[in-house]
Amino acid sequence: MPQEQFPVDPENRTFTDFRPKTTDSFTDFLYDFTEAKNNFVRNEWIRAEEKKIIAEKLSECVKREGVNQLQNCRKLSEEFMKRNAEGGIRGWRPHVLPEFIKRYKQLIESNE
Protein backbone atom coordinates (compact mmCIF):
# COMPACT_ATOMS: atom_id res chain seq x y z
CA MET A 1 0.00 0.00 0.00
CA PRO A 2 1.64 3.31 -1.05
CA GLN A 3 2.11 5.96 1.56
CA GLU A 4 -0.06 9.00 1.31
CA GLN A 5 2.03 11.98 0.29
CA PHE A 6 1.17 15.36 1.63
CA PRO A 7 1.06 18.23 -0.85
CA VAL A 8 3.61 20.27 1.10
CA ASP A 9 6.46 18.86 3.16
CA PRO A 10 7.66 21.61 5.51
CA GLU A 11 11.01 19.89 6.01
CA ASN A 12 11.94 20.04 2.31
CA ARG A 13 10.74 23.51 1.41
CA THR A 14 13.22 26.25 0.79
CA PHE A 15 12.66 29.91 1.43
CA THR A 16 12.51 30.61 -2.28
CA ASP A 17 9.33 28.52 -2.49
CA PHE A 18 7.54 31.35 -0.67
CA ARG A 19 8.98 34.12 -2.80
CA PRO A 20 6.24 35.96 -4.69
CA LYS A 21 6.70 36.54 -8.38
CA THR A 22 7.26 40.30 -8.47
CA THR A 23 9.34 42.77 -10.37
CA ASP A 24 9.79 44.95 -7.30
CA SER A 25 13.51 45.21 -6.59
CA PHE A 26 12.98 46.14 -2.92
CA THR A 27 10.91 42.99 -2.30
CA ASP A 28 13.61 40.93 -3.99
CA PHE A 29 16.19 42.62 -1.77
CA LEU A 30 14.25 41.73 1.39
CA TYR A 31 13.85 38.10 0.33
CA ASP A 32 17.55 37.84 -0.58
CA PHE A 33 18.52 39.34 2.77
CA THR A 34 16.31 36.97 4.74
CA GLU A 35 17.52 34.00 2.75
CA ALA A 36 21.19 34.93 3.29
CA LYS A 37 20.61 35.40 7.02
CA ASN A 38 18.82 32.06 7.34
CA ASN A 39 21.54 30.26 5.38
CA PHE A 40 24.26 31.74 7.57
CA VAL A 41 22.48 30.76 10.79
CA ARG A 42 21.76 27.26 9.44
CA ASN A 43 25.43 26.76 8.52
CA GLU A 44 26.55 27.90 11.97
CA TRP A 45 24.26 25.37 13.63
CA ILE A 46 25.58 22.66 11.33
CA ARG A 47 29.16 23.57 12.33
CA ALA A 48 28.17 23.37 16.01
CA GLU A 49 26.53 19.96 15.57
CA GLU A 50 29.55 18.63 13.66
CA LYS A 51 31.75 19.72 16.55
CA LYS A 52 29.47 17.89 19.01
CA ILE A 53 29.62 14.72 16.93
CA ILE A 54 33.43 14.85 16.79
CA ALA A 55 33.55 15.39 20.57
CA GLU A 56 31.31 12.35 21.13
CA LYS A 57 33.45 10.18 18.83
CA LEU A 58 36.60 11.38 20.58
CA SER A 59 35.12 10.56 23.97
CA GLU A 60 34.16 7.06 22.81
CA CYS A 61 37.62 6.54 21.32
CA VAL A 62 39.35 7.59 24.55
CA LYS A 63 37.18 5.23 26.59
CA ARG A 64 37.69 2.38 24.13
CA GLU A 65 41.45 2.76 23.65
CA GLY A 66 42.47 3.44 27.25
CA VAL A 67 46.25 3.84 27.56
CA ASN A 68 46.74 3.86 23.77
CA GLN A 69 44.47 6.84 23.26
CA LEU A 70 47.28 9.23 22.36
CA GLN A 71 48.24 7.15 19.34
CA ASN A 72 44.88 5.81 18.22
CA CYS A 73 42.69 8.89 18.73
CA ARG A 74 45.15 11.44 17.38
CA LYS A 75 43.22 12.35 14.21
CA LEU A 76 39.99 12.90 16.10
CA SER A 77 41.69 15.02 18.74
CA GLU A 78 43.43 17.15 16.11
CA GLU A 79 40.14 17.67 14.27
CA PHE A 80 38.41 18.60 17.54
CA MET A 81 41.17 21.05 18.44
CA LYS A 82 40.94 22.66 14.99
CA ARG A 83 37.15 23.02 15.22
CA ASN A 84 37.38 24.30 18.79
CA ALA A 85 39.88 26.98 17.74
CA GLU A 86 37.34 28.29 15.20
CA GLY A 87 35.06 29.25 18.08
CA GLY A 88 31.40 28.73 18.73
CA ILE A 89 28.35 29.98 16.93
CA ARG A 90 28.95 33.37 15.34
CA GLY A 91 26.27 35.99 14.93
CA TRP A 92 24.98 36.75 11.44
CA ARG A 93 25.11 40.56 11.63
CA PRO A 94 28.83 41.18 11.10
CA HIS A 95 28.95 38.61 8.31
CA VAL A 96 25.73 39.21 6.37
CA LEU A 97 24.70 42.77 7.14
CA PRO A 98 27.57 44.83 5.60
CA GLU A 99 27.05 43.35 2.15
CA PHE A 100 23.32 44.04 2.25
CA ILE A 101 23.78 47.57 3.55
CA LYS A 102 25.84 48.30 0.42
CA ARG A 103 23.16 46.71 -1.77
CA TYR A 104 20.43 48.71 0.02
CA LYS A 105 22.27 51.99 -0.56
CA GLN A 106 22.69 51.14 -4.25
CA LEU A 107 18.98 50.27 -4.45
CA ILE A 108 17.98 53.61 -2.90
CA GLU A 109 20.33 55.56 -5.18
CA SER A 110 19.04 53.81 -8.28
CA ASN A 111 15.42 54.62 -7.35
CA GLU A 112 16.11 58.33 -6.89
mmCIF file of C-alpha atoms in Angstrom:
data_model
loop_
_atom_site.group_PDB
_atom_site.id
_atom_site.type_symbol
_atom_site.label_atom_id
_atom_site.label_comp_id
_atom_site.label_asym_id
_atom_site.label_seq_id
_atom_site.Cartn_x
_atom_site.Cartn_y
_atom_site.Cartn_z
ATOM 1 C CA MET A 1 0.000 0.000 0.000
ATOM 2 C CA PRO A 2 1.642 3.311 -1.052
ATOM 3 C CA GLN A 3 2.111 5.956 1.562
ATOM 4 C CA GLU A 4 -0.063 8.996 1.306
ATOM 5 C CA GLN A 5 2.025 11.979 0.291
ATOM 6 C CA PHE A 6 1.166 15.363 1.632
ATOM 7 C CA PRO A 7 1.064 18.232 -0.854
ATOM 8 C CA VAL A 8 3.610 20.267 1.099
ATOM 9 C CA ASP A 9 6.461 18.857 3.165
ATOM 10 C CA PRO A 10 7.660 21.613 5.507
ATOM 11 C CA GLU A 11 11.009 19.893 6.006
ATOM 12 C CA ASN A 12 11.935 20.038 2.311
ATOM 13 C CA ARG A 13 10.737 23.508 1.414
ATOM 14 C CA THR A 14 13.217 26.252 0.789
ATOM 15 C CA PHE A 15 12.664 29.909 1.433
ATOM 16 C CA THR A 16 12.509 30.611 -2.280
ATOM 17 C CA ASP A 17 9.329 28.520 -2.486
ATOM 18 C CA PHE A 18 7.542 31.350 -0.668
ATOM 19 C CA ARG A 19 8.976 34.118 -2.801
ATOM 20 C CA PRO A 20 6.241 35.958 -4.693
ATOM 21 C CA LYS A 21 6.697 36.536 -8.385
ATOM 22 C CA THR A 22 7.263 40.297 -8.470
ATOM 23 C CA THR A 23 9.345 42.772 -10.371
ATOM 24 C CA ASP A 24 9.787 44.950 -7.301
ATOM 25 C CA SER A 25 13.508 45.211 -6.589
ATOM 26 C CA PHE A 26 12.980 46.140 -2.918
ATOM 27 C CA THR A 27 10.908 42.986 -2.300
ATOM 28 C CA ASP A 28 13.610 40.927 -3.986
ATOM 29 C CA PHE A 29 16.188 42.624 -1.766
ATOM 30 C CA LEU A 30 14.247 41.728 1.391
ATOM 31 C CA TYR A 31 13.854 38.098 0.330
ATOM 32 C CA ASP A 32 17.552 37.845 -0.579
ATOM 33 C CA PHE A 33 18.522 39.340 2.765
ATOM 34 C CA THR A 34 16.306 36.970 4.744
ATOM 35 C CA GLU A 35 17.523 33.996 2.747
ATOM 36 C CA ALA A 36 21.188 34.926 3.292
ATOM 37 C CA LYS A 37 20.612 35.396 7.021
ATOM 38 C CA ASN A 38 18.820 32.059 7.339
ATOM 39 C CA ASN A 39 21.539 30.257 5.376
ATOM 40 C CA PHE A 40 24.259 31.735 7.573
ATOM 41 C CA VAL A 41 22.483 30.759 10.792
ATOM 42 C CA ARG A 42 21.763 27.265 9.443
ATOM 43 C CA ASN A 43 25.431 26.759 8.516
ATOM 44 C CA GLU A 44 26.549 27.902 11.966
ATOM 45 C CA TRP A 45 24.261 25.365 13.633
ATOM 46 C CA ILE A 46 25.584 22.663 11.327
ATOM 47 C CA ARG A 47 29.156 23.570 12.334
ATOM 48 C CA ALA A 48 28.171 23.367 16.011
ATOM 49 C CA GLU A 49 26.527 19.964 15.565
ATOM 50 C CA GLU A 50 29.550 18.628 13.663
ATOM 51 C CA LYS A 51 31.746 19.720 16.554
ATOM 52 C CA LYS A 52 29.466 17.891 19.014
ATOM 53 C CA ILE A 53 29.617 14.716 16.932
ATOM 54 C CA ILE A 54 33.428 14.853 16.793
ATOM 55 C CA ALA A 55 33.548 15.386 20.573
ATOM 56 C CA GLU A 56 31.308 12.348 21.128
ATOM 57 C CA LYS A 57 33.449 10.184 18.827
ATOM 58 C CA LEU A 58 36.600 11.379 20.585
ATOM 59 C CA SER A 59 35.115 10.556 23.971
ATOM 60 C CA GLU A 60 34.158 7.062 22.805
ATOM 61 C CA CYS A 61 37.624 6.543 21.322
ATOM 62 C CA VAL A 62 39.352 7.590 24.554
ATOM 63 C CA LYS A 63 37.178 5.232 26.589
ATOM 64 C CA ARG A 64 37.691 2.377 24.129
ATOM 65 C CA GLU A 65 41.455 2.758 23.650
ATOM 66 C CA GLY A 66 42.468 3.443 27.248
ATOM 67 C CA VAL A 67 46.245 3.839 27.558
ATOM 68 C CA ASN A 68 46.741 3.857 23.769
ATOM 69 C CA GLN A 69 44.466 6.839 23.259
ATOM 70 C CA LEU A 70 47.276 9.234 22.362
ATOM 71 C CA GLN A 71 48.237 7.149 19.339
ATOM 72 C CA ASN A 72 44.884 5.807 18.219
ATOM 73 C CA CYS A 73 42.687 8.890 18.732
ATOM 74 C CA ARG A 74 45.150 11.444 17.378
ATOM 75 C CA LYS A 75 43.225 12.354 14.208
ATOM 76 C CA LEU A 76 39.992 12.900 16.104
ATOM 77 C CA SER A 77 41.690 15.019 18.738
ATOM 78 C CA GLU A 78 43.430 17.154 16.109
ATOM 79 C CA GLU A 79 40.137 17.667 14.273
ATOM 80 C CA PHE A 80 38.411 18.595 17.537
ATOM 81 C CA MET A 81 41.170 21.052 18.438
ATOM 82 C CA LYS A 82 40.935 22.665 14.987
ATOM 83 C CA ARG A 83 37.147 23.016 15.224
ATOM 84 C CA ASN A 84 37.382 24.304 18.785
ATOM 85 C CA ALA A 85 39.877 26.983 17.742
ATOM 86 C CA GLU A 86 37.337 28.293 15.204
ATOM 87 C CA GLY A 87 35.061 29.250 18.076
ATOM 88 C CA GLY A 88 31.396 28.728 18.728
ATOM 89 C CA ILE A 89 28.347 29.981 16.929
ATOM 90 C CA ARG A 90 28.946 33.372 15.343
ATOM 91 C CA GLY A 91 26.267 35.993 14.926
ATOM 92 C CA TRP A 92 24.975 36.753 11.444
ATOM 93 C CA ARG A 93 25.109 40.558 11.629
ATOM 94 C CA PRO A 94 28.834 41.181 11.098
ATOM 95 C CA HIS A 95 28.954 38.609 8.313
ATOM 96 C CA VAL A 96 25.734 39.211 6.367
ATOM 97 C CA LEU A 97 24.696 42.773 7.143
ATOM 98 C CA PRO A 98 27.568 44.830 5.599
ATOM 99 C CA GLU A 99 27.046 43.350 2.146
ATOM 100 C CA PHE A 100 23.320 44.036 2.248
ATOM 101 C CA ILE A 101 23.782 47.575 3.549
ATOM 102 C CA LYS A 102 25.836 48.298 0.417
ATOM 103 C CA ARG A 103 23.162 46.714 -1.774
ATOM 104 C CA TYR A 104 20.434 48.706 0.024
ATOM 105 C CA LYS A 105 22.268 51.993 -0.562
ATOM 106 C CA GLN A 106 22.689 51.136 -4.250
ATOM 107 C CA LEU A 107 18.983 50.275 -4.454
ATOM 108 C CA ILE A 108 17.981 53.608 -2.898
ATOM 109 C CA GLU A 109 20.331 55.555 -5.185
ATOM 110 C CA SER A 110 19.036 53.810 -8.284
ATOM 111 C CA ASN A 111 15.424 54.616 -7.353
ATOM 112 C CA GLU A 112 16.105 58.327 -6.890
#
